[in-house]
Amino acid sequence: MQIIEIYKSLQGESSYTGLPCVFVRLAGCNLRCTWCDSEYTFKGGQPMTLDEIEREVRRLSPDGGLAEITGGEPLLQEREAVPLMEHLLIAGYTVLLETSGERPLERVPPRVVKIVDVKCPDSGEGDTFRIENLNALTVRDEVKFVIASRRDYEFASDFIREHALSSRVASLILSPAFRKDAAGSRDASHCLVDPQQLAEWMLADKLKARLGLQVHKFIWEPSLKGV
Ligand code: SF4
């Protein structure tokens, strides 16, 4: 597999926010989101075998816990990523998979928690979610929308209602997009939508979803990688 980095940090997104987690970041992505903060994953990486990856995960977190497979788009390497997830589950890890939902999800092991980032229009990659993937979602999964504008918010709230997502998944998350060139201060001034504004929209609409902040960007300097 082509691997960009393996590191331990705190989970910055999803309902697992704040918990220690080992991140396995795979190389390559077939999308080009306007606000992408992971462009360094598009090329390169180093080849690693499944055993080497598993050994590194065990070294960083010998007592189990959370392991997230992320990217890039990890399912571009599905042939190896699925066995990796199976191995980590057998080894006792709670496995999270961060994916855009553009690739088929049906071969992802059912015990893996899928965190599906459905792209909104201002990402420049709207309409890339594979609608058949709704059938692969389970009550342990989470769906996330990164919001850069009122238009994105309306897309997300319509999508949630139209597909009755509240009853399909464990958690629905709306998260303000962060400027991709954010650097320096660790505060909400880098958000493309003010979190307060997003909170007010959600409350006004009685939206059954949680507001998510990428907490790693408030803990560490926002341009820092590997945290
Ligand atoms: S799917 Fe993720 S890694 Fe790919 S361009 Fe979008 S934000 Fe970046």
Short mmCIF file of C-alpha atoms in Angstrom, two decimals, residues 51-127:
data_model
loop_
_atom_site.label_atom_id
_atom_site.label_comp_id
_atom_site.label_asym_id
_atom_site.label_seq_id
_atom_site.Cartn_x
_atom_site.Cartn_y
_atom_site.Cartn_z
CA ASP A 51 2.33 -6.48 8.26
CA GLU A 52 4.52 -3.37 8.42
CA ILE A 53 1.49 -1.12 8.84
CA GLU A 54 -0.04 -3.32 11.52
CA ARG A 55 3.28 -3.47 13.39
CA GLU A 56 3.52 0.33 13.38
CA VAL A 57 -0.07 0.70 14.63
CA ARG A 58 0.69 -1.78 17.45
CA ARG A 59 3.90 0.10 18.32
CA LEU A 60 2.03 3.40 18.61
CA SER A 61 -0.96 1.96 20.46
CA PRO A 62 -0.12 -1.45 21.94
CA ASP A 63 -3.27 -1.63 24.03
CA GLY A 64 -5.79 -1.27 21.22
CA GLY A 65 -8.08 1.75 21.05
CA LEU A 66 -8.99 3.75 17.97
CA ALA A 67 -7.32 3.30 14.58
CA GLU A 68 -8.47 5.44 11.67
CA ILE A 69 -7.86 4.64 8.02
CA THR A 70 -7.86 7.95 6.17
CA GLY A 71 -6.35 9.78 3.21
CA GLY A 72 -6.65 11.08 0.61
CA GLU A 73 -9.34 8.62 -0.34
CA PRO A 74 -8.40 5.30 1.28
CA LEU A 75 -10.82 3.23 -0.79
CA LEU A 76 -8.76 3.92 -3.91
CA GLN A 77 -6.56 1.17 -2.39
CA GLU A 78 -9.55 -0.95 -1.42
CA ARG A 79 -7.92 -4.27 -2.33
CA GLU A 80 -5.36 -3.81 0.47
CA ALA A 81 -7.34 -1.43 2.72
CA VAL A 82 -10.13 -3.96 3.37
CA PRO A 83 -7.73 -6.70 4.64
CA LEU A 84 -5.95 -4.04 6.72
CA MET A 85 -9.24 -3.09 8.40
CA GLU A 86 -10.02 -6.77 9.00
CA HIS A 87 -6.60 -7.36 10.60
CA LEU A 88 -6.96 -4.32 12.87
CA LEU A 89 -10.44 -5.42 13.97
CA ILE A 90 -9.11 -8.89 14.81
CA ALA A 91 -6.25 -7.26 16.74
CA GLY A 92 -8.88 -5.53 18.92
CA TYR A 93 -8.90 -1.99 17.52
CA THR A 94 -12.02 0.09 17.00
CA VAL A 95 -11.54 0.91 13.32
CA LEU A 96 -12.77 4.15 11.77
CA LEU A 97 -12.76 4.75 8.02
CA GLU A 98 -12.86 8.32 6.70
CA THR A 99 -14.14 8.38 3.11
CA SER A 100 -15.94 10.70 0.72
CA GLY A 101 -18.50 8.04 -0.20
CA GLU A 102 -17.63 8.35 -3.87
CA ARG A 103 -16.24 4.78 -3.95
CA PRO A 104 -18.45 1.72 -3.22
CA LEU A 105 -18.76 1.02 0.51
CA GLU A 106 -20.31 -2.44 0.41
CA ARG A 107 -17.02 -4.34 0.87
CA VAL A 108 -16.03 -2.41 4.00
CA PRO A 109 -16.22 -4.84 6.96
CA PRO A 110 -19.49 -4.23 8.85
CA ARG A 111 -17.73 -3.66 12.21
CA VAL A 112 -15.80 -0.70 10.80
CA VAL A 113 -17.28 2.72 11.67
CA LYS A 114 -17.61 4.58 8.38
CA ILE A 115 -17.32 8.36 8.61
CA VAL A 116 -18.67 9.50 5.27
CA ASP A 117 -17.91 13.05 4.17
CA VAL A 118 -20.72 13.86 1.71
CA LYS A 119 -19.42 16.70 -0.44
CA CYS A 120 -21.47 19.91 -0.57
CA PRO A 121 -21.61 22.20 -3.66
CA ASP A 122 -18.97 24.74 -2.56
CA SER A 123 -16.39 21.96 -2.20
CA GLY A 124 -16.36 21.89 -6.00
CA GLU A 125 -17.08 18.15 -5.71
CA GLY A 126 -20.85 18.19 -5.07
CA ASP A 127 -22.81 15.28 -6.55
#
